[in-house]
Amino acid sequence: MKLEEMFATRADRLKASEIRELLKLLDQPDIISFAGGIPDPALFPAEAFQAAYTRALDAQHQAKALQYSVSEGYLPLREWLADHMASIGVPCDVDNILITSGSQQALDYLGKLMLSPGDTALVNWPTYLGALAAFNAYEPRFDRLDLGVNHDVSDYAERAEAAGGRVKFAYLSADFSNPTGETVDAAGRVRLLDMADTLDCAIIEDGAYQALRYDGQAIKPILAMELDQKGDLEACRTIYCGSFSKTLSPGLRVGWIVAAKPVIAKLVLMKQAADLHSPTINQMAIHGVAEACFYEHVSNLRAAYSARRDAMLAALADHMPEGVEWTRPEGGMFVWITLPKGMDGATLLDRAVREERVAFVPGGAFFADGSGTNTIRLSFSNSDKTAIDEGVARLGAVLRRSLSD
């Protein structure tokens, strides 16, 4: 008997993440890697976490830390998050918040909640490949999210209906998106809200990088803008996904969802069925560190990462051959490179690793239709200025050789 013959049809849609595979290169000390969008471990607030775990395991708190807990999440952490969301324009109750095992779990739950086979998810071209993977298991079709002024919204509904479903949601990271580093301006966010009202669909706002702004004017989250319009979170169609992975620690896997209470109630049932609750001790530790130093720590991250962003932009200007273009992000962890037409990012990666020991992510993985092969993503968050300049110089050398071959 072959067990794979018993797999559900959705199993055929599961693909290995190119980034997960590329992270294996980090174990090779001679590789300069711009691949994974990962925080610098040297910047983790390790002492604060040591203190938080010590407190969680003391005689007063250990029973709670090591025991089963409620699916909604650790109440003091949800209370802290309610205050935090209010500080970015989204006042809410603790009952509007669900703690998840990272924002990746949030995306999986929302795909499961919203998508029937043949339904349409609107996504950017390119978009976060983890979102594509999470949604893809629920057998949707993807359509390109276009916030252009002249876009005819009815086209989305017609294409979705022709495919046998309807538009269920638009997914995007409005601030310093993964992979491009680009930000949706205020006018684009308003257009998205209008579009969602016309299509009667949800908006999934991925706020993973929202706290990492280095320059430019801060823009309200989409949920905050909708709340300004409608005056009541229970009337809002935007679902906000947050994460501590890019600010405090990715290893603890603590994220959150903010949404209207009927949405949270359904997601809680999914949480109960999937894993009962996220690890209580990790939630307690995150709460302790967030309460002790979140805003001070994030300020330090901004200073460190903005300097690395500047170093990468300067290195690109110094070392890239003519015909290569790149984004200039105001925050986040990524710069998006567009190569000359005809070049293939995956082919370039193979050559870059073999010849110059430098790694990045080919761009095609971020496109729902597999297009965009002449693009690549560089992350600057986990490299110092010297490595950034050296790595970009090596990449430029490979590009010049590839163009001349």
Short mmCIF file of C-alpha atoms in Angstrom, two decimals, residues 88-352:
data_model
loop_
_atom_site.label_atom_id
_atom_site.label_comp_id
_atom_site.label_asym_id
_atom_site.label_seq_id
_atom_site.Cartn_x
_atom_site.Cartn_y
_atom_site.Cartn_z
CA ILE A 88 -1.58 52.67 16.26
CA GLY A 89 -5.19 53.78 15.84
CA VAL A 90 -7.13 50.56 16.52
CA PRO A 91 -8.79 50.67 19.95
CA CYS A 92 -10.24 47.23 20.66
CA ASP A 93 -11.29 44.85 23.42
CA VAL A 94 -9.39 41.75 24.46
CA ASP A 95 -12.23 39.77 22.92
CA ASN A 96 -11.20 41.19 19.52
CA ILE A 97 -7.77 39.54 19.88
CA LEU A 98 -6.62 35.96 19.33
CA ILE A 99 -3.05 34.85 20.04
CA THR A 100 -1.62 32.58 17.33
CA SER A 101 1.57 30.58 16.89
CA GLY A 102 3.14 33.25 14.71
CA SER A 103 1.32 35.23 12.06
CA GLN A 104 1.86 32.29 9.68
CA GLN A 105 -0.70 30.32 11.68
CA ALA A 106 -3.02 33.30 11.45
CA LEU A 107 -2.83 33.21 7.65
CA ASP A 108 -3.49 29.47 7.60
CA TYR A 109 -6.54 29.85 9.83
CA LEU A 110 -7.91 32.71 7.74
CA GLY A 111 -7.47 30.71 4.55
CA LYS A 112 -9.29 27.79 6.15
CA LEU A 113 -12.05 30.07 7.43
CA MET A 114 -12.64 32.02 4.24
CA LEU A 115 -11.76 29.93 1.20
CA SER A 116 -13.80 27.24 -0.48
CA PRO A 117 -12.32 25.50 -3.54
CA GLY A 118 -12.55 27.84 -6.53
CA ASP A 119 -12.91 31.04 -4.50
CA THR A 120 -10.65 33.96 -5.34
CA ALA A 121 -7.99 35.56 -3.16
CA LEU A 122 -6.66 38.92 -4.34
CA VAL A 123 -2.92 39.27 -3.75
CA ASN A 124 -0.13 41.55 -4.86
CA TRP A 125 2.09 40.52 -7.79
CA PRO A 126 4.54 39.70 -6.12
CA THR A 127 3.36 38.86 -2.60
CA TYR A 128 4.58 37.06 0.53
CA LEU A 129 5.17 33.45 -0.51
CA GLY A 130 4.18 32.20 2.95
CA ALA A 131 0.72 33.64 2.35
CA LEU A 132 0.51 31.90 -1.01
CA ALA A 133 1.48 28.62 0.68
CA ALA A 134 -1.03 29.08 3.50
CA PHE A 135 -3.93 29.93 1.21
CA ASN A 136 -3.01 27.48 -1.54
CA ALA A 137 -3.91 24.46 0.57
CA TYR A 138 -7.57 25.53 0.49
CA GLU A 139 -7.69 25.39 -3.31
CA PRO A 140 -8.38 29.00 -4.30
CA ARG A 141 -7.54 30.84 -7.49
CA PHE A 142 -5.39 33.95 -7.18
CA ASP A 143 -6.06 37.23 -8.93
CA ARG A 144 -3.75 40.22 -9.13
CA LEU A 145 -4.61 42.98 -6.65
CA ASP A 146 -4.41 46.30 -8.48
CA LEU A 147 -4.97 49.52 -6.53
CA GLY A 148 -4.64 51.71 -9.61
CA VAL A 149 -7.06 54.60 -9.88
CA ASN A 150 -8.55 53.41 -13.17
CA HIS A 151 -8.99 49.75 -12.28
CA ASP A 152 -12.51 48.39 -12.88
CA VAL A 153 -13.42 46.51 -9.70
CA SER A 154 -16.22 44.62 -11.43
CA ASP A 155 -13.56 42.67 -13.37
CA TYR A 156 -12.58 40.84 -10.17
CA ALA A 157 -16.13 39.71 -9.47
CA GLU A 158 -16.71 38.58 -13.06
CA ARG A 159 -13.51 36.53 -13.20
CA ALA A 160 -14.22 34.99 -9.80
CA GLU A 161 -17.75 34.03 -10.81
CA ALA A 162 -16.52 32.56 -14.09
CA ALA A 163 -14.14 30.37 -12.07
CA GLY A 164 -17.02 29.04 -9.98
CA GLY A 165 -16.55 31.07 -6.79
CA ARG A 166 -16.40 34.60 -5.47
CA VAL A 167 -13.80 37.03 -4.18
CA LYS A 168 -13.37 36.26 -0.49
CA PHE A 169 -10.57 38.60 0.53
CA ALA A 170 -7.73 40.84 -0.50
CA TYR A 171 -4.44 40.06 1.24
CA LEU A 172 -1.55 42.50 1.50
CA SER A 173 1.21 43.83 3.68
CA ALA A 174 0.67 47.57 3.42
CA ASP A 175 3.90 48.63 5.16
CA PHE A 176 7.33 47.62 3.75
CA SER A 177 5.94 44.50 2.16
CA ASN A 178 7.67 41.18 1.84
CA PRO A 179 9.20 40.85 -0.75
CA THR A 180 9.39 44.32 -2.32
CA GLY A 181 9.77 46.58 0.71
CA GLU A 182 7.16 48.89 -0.80
CA THR A 183 4.43 50.71 1.12
CA VAL A 184 0.84 51.35 0.05
CA ASP A 185 0.12 55.07 0.37
CA ALA A 186 -2.92 56.47 2.18
CA ALA A 187 -4.87 56.95 -1.05
CA GLY A 188 -4.22 53.33 -2.04
CA ARG A 189 -5.51 52.13 1.33
CA VAL A 190 -8.69 54.14 0.90
CA ARG A 191 -9.15 52.68 -2.60
CA LEU A 192 -8.74 49.20 -1.16
CA LEU A 193 -11.44 49.85 1.43
CA ASP A 194 -13.77 51.13 -1.29
CA MET A 195 -12.96 48.09 -3.44
CA ALA A 196 -13.67 45.69 -0.58
CA ASP A 197 -17.00 47.38 0.09
CA THR A 198 -17.94 47.08 -3.59
CA LEU A 199 -16.91 43.40 -3.74
CA ASP A 200 -18.27 42.69 -0.25
CA CYS A 201 -15.06 40.87 0.64
CA ALA A 202 -12.68 40.89 3.60
CA ILE A 203 -9.24 42.51 3.80
CA ILE A 204 -6.40 40.62 5.47
CA GLU A 205 -3.81 43.18 6.57
CA ASP A 206 -0.42 41.64 7.36
CA GLY A 207 1.28 43.99 9.80
CA ALA A 208 4.45 41.94 10.34
CA TYR A 209 6.76 44.89 9.52
CA GLN A 210 4.53 47.78 10.60
CA ALA A 211 6.74 48.74 13.57
CA LEU A 212 9.94 48.86 11.49
CA ARG A 213 9.66 52.28 9.82
CA TYR A 214 13.00 54.07 9.36
CA ASP A 215 11.99 57.26 7.60
CA GLY A 216 9.04 58.87 5.85
CA GLN A 217 5.64 59.67 7.31
CA ALA A 218 3.84 56.91 9.19
CA ILE A 219 0.52 55.87 7.60
CA LYS A 220 -2.41 54.53 9.57
CA PRO A 221 -3.07 50.79 9.29
CA ILE A 222 -5.93 49.91 6.96
CA LEU A 223 -7.98 48.69 9.93
CA ALA A 224 -7.49 52.05 11.65
CA MET A 225 -8.67 53.87 8.52
CA GLU A 226 -11.74 51.65 8.28
CA LEU A 227 -12.46 52.18 11.96
CA ASP A 228 -12.35 55.94 11.35
CA GLN A 229 -14.92 55.48 8.57
CA LYS A 230 -17.30 53.10 10.33
CA GLY A 231 -16.81 53.97 14.00
CA ASP A 232 -17.16 50.39 15.23
CA LEU A 233 -14.70 47.53 14.96
CA GLU A 234 -17.61 45.11 14.76
CA ALA A 235 -18.62 46.74 11.46
CA CYS A 236 -15.11 46.48 9.95
CA ARG A 237 -14.20 43.95 7.26
CA THR A 238 -10.43 44.33 7.79
CA ILE A 239 -8.63 41.59 9.74
CA TYR A 240 -5.25 42.65 11.13
CA CYS A 241 -2.46 40.09 11.64
CA GLY A 242 0.45 41.07 13.87
CA SER A 243 3.64 39.34 14.96
CA PHE A 244 6.44 39.62 17.49
CA SER A 245 8.75 37.68 15.17
CA LYS A 246 10.38 40.71 13.55
CA THR A 247 10.57 42.77 16.74
CA LEU A 248 11.19 40.56 19.80
CA SER A 249 11.81 36.95 18.74
CA PRO A 250 10.76 34.66 15.87
CA GLY A 251 11.62 31.50 17.81
CA LEU A 252 8.82 31.88 20.35
CA ARG A 253 6.21 31.88 17.55
CA VAL A 254 3.81 34.46 18.99
CA GLY A 255 1.49 36.42 16.72
CA TRP A 256 -2.02 37.81 16.97
CA ILE A 257 -5.19 38.57 15.04
CA VAL A 258 -7.44 41.58 15.60
CA ALA A 259 -10.91 41.41 14.08
CA ALA A 260 -14.62 41.72 14.74
CA LYS A 261 -15.77 39.36 17.51
CA PRO A 262 -17.71 36.93 15.26
CA VAL A 263 -14.50 36.35 13.26
CA ILE A 264 -12.46 35.79 16.42
CA ALA A 265 -15.10 33.37 17.76
CA LYS A 266 -14.77 31.15 14.69
CA LEU A 267 -10.99 31.34 14.75
CA VAL A 268 -10.98 30.28 18.42
CA LEU A 269 -12.85 27.11 17.41
CA MET A 270 -10.16 26.45 14.81
CA LYS A 271 -7.47 27.02 17.41
CA GLN A 272 -9.14 24.53 19.73
CA ALA A 273 -9.21 21.92 16.98
CA ALA A 274 -5.65 22.58 15.77
CA ASP A 275 -3.43 22.97 18.84
CA LEU A 276 -5.68 23.98 21.76
CA HIS A 277 -3.59 27.08 22.45
CA SER A 278 -0.20 28.60 21.76
CA PRO A 279 2.43 27.73 24.41
CA THR A 280 1.53 29.61 27.58
CA ILE A 281 5.09 30.03 28.80
CA ASN A 282 6.09 31.69 25.52
CA GLN A 283 3.13 34.05 25.73
CA MET A 284 4.06 34.93 29.31
CA ALA A 285 7.66 35.56 28.26
CA ILE A 286 6.63 37.76 25.33
CA HIS A 287 4.31 39.69 27.62
CA GLY A 288 7.06 40.22 30.18
CA VAL A 289 9.51 41.50 27.57
CA ALA A 290 6.91 43.61 25.76
CA GLU A 291 5.89 45.23 29.03
CA ALA A 292 9.50 45.82 30.04
CA CYS A 293 11.06 47.18 26.86
CA PHE A 294 9.08 46.75 23.62
CA TYR A 295 9.12 50.35 22.43
CA GLU A 296 12.70 51.01 23.52
CA HIS A 297 13.85 47.80 21.85
CA VAL A 298 12.02 48.57 18.60
CA SER A 299 13.64 52.00 18.57
CA ASN A 300 17.06 50.31 18.77
CA LEU A 301 16.09 47.93 15.95
CA ARG A 302 15.09 50.83 13.75
CA ALA A 303 18.47 52.47 14.25
CA ALA A 304 20.38 49.25 13.46
CA TYR A 305 18.30 48.12 10.50
CA SER A 306 18.00 51.55 8.92
CA ALA A 307 21.81 51.78 8.84
CA ARG A 308 21.94 48.38 7.12
CA ARG A 309 19.27 49.41 4.65
CA ASP A 310 21.31 52.50 3.83
CA ALA A 311 24.43 50.35 3.43
CA MET A 312 22.67 48.04 0.99
CA LEU A 313 21.26 50.90 -1.09
CA ALA A 314 24.72 52.49 -1.24
CA ALA A 315 26.33 49.17 -2.21
CA LEU A 316 23.77 48.61 -4.95
CA ALA A 317 24.50 52.06 -6.34
CA ASP A 318 28.23 51.30 -6.29
CA HIS A 319 28.25 47.74 -7.64
CA MET A 320 25.20 47.00 -9.79
CA PRO A 321 25.65 47.06 -13.57
CA GLU A 322 23.51 49.21 -15.80
CA GLY A 323 20.00 47.90 -16.39
CA VAL A 324 19.44 46.64 -12.81
CA GLU A 325 16.73 48.42 -10.80
CA TRP A 326 15.78 48.22 -7.13
CA THR A 327 13.27 49.53 -4.60
CA ARG A 328 14.11 52.04 -1.85
CA PRO A 329 12.09 50.90 1.16
CA GLU A 330 11.20 53.22 4.03
CA GLY A 331 11.31 50.29 6.47
CA GLY A 332 11.17 46.53 6.83
CA MET A 333 13.91 44.10 5.83
CA PHE A 334 13.97 43.84 2.05
CA VAL A 335 15.15 45.37 -1.19
CA TRP A 336 13.58 44.07 -4.42
CA ILE A 337 15.78 43.82 -7.48
CA THR A 338 14.57 43.79 -11.08
CA LEU A 339 17.15 42.27 -13.41
CA PRO A 340 17.45 43.01 -17.13
CA LYS A 341 14.86 41.23 -19.25
CA GLY A 342 15.81 37.70 -20.14
CA MET A 343 17.76 37.03 -16.95
CA ASP A 344 16.52 34.33 -14.59
CA GLY A 345 16.85 34.78 -10.84
CA ALA A 346 17.05 31.06 -10.10
CA THR A 347 19.84 30.58 -12.64
CA LEU A 348 21.65 33.59 -11.21
CA LEU A 349 21.35 32.17 -7.68
CA ASP A 350 22.97 28.90 -8.71
CA ARG A 351 25.85 30.76 -10.30
CA ALA A 352 26.18 33.25 -7.43
#
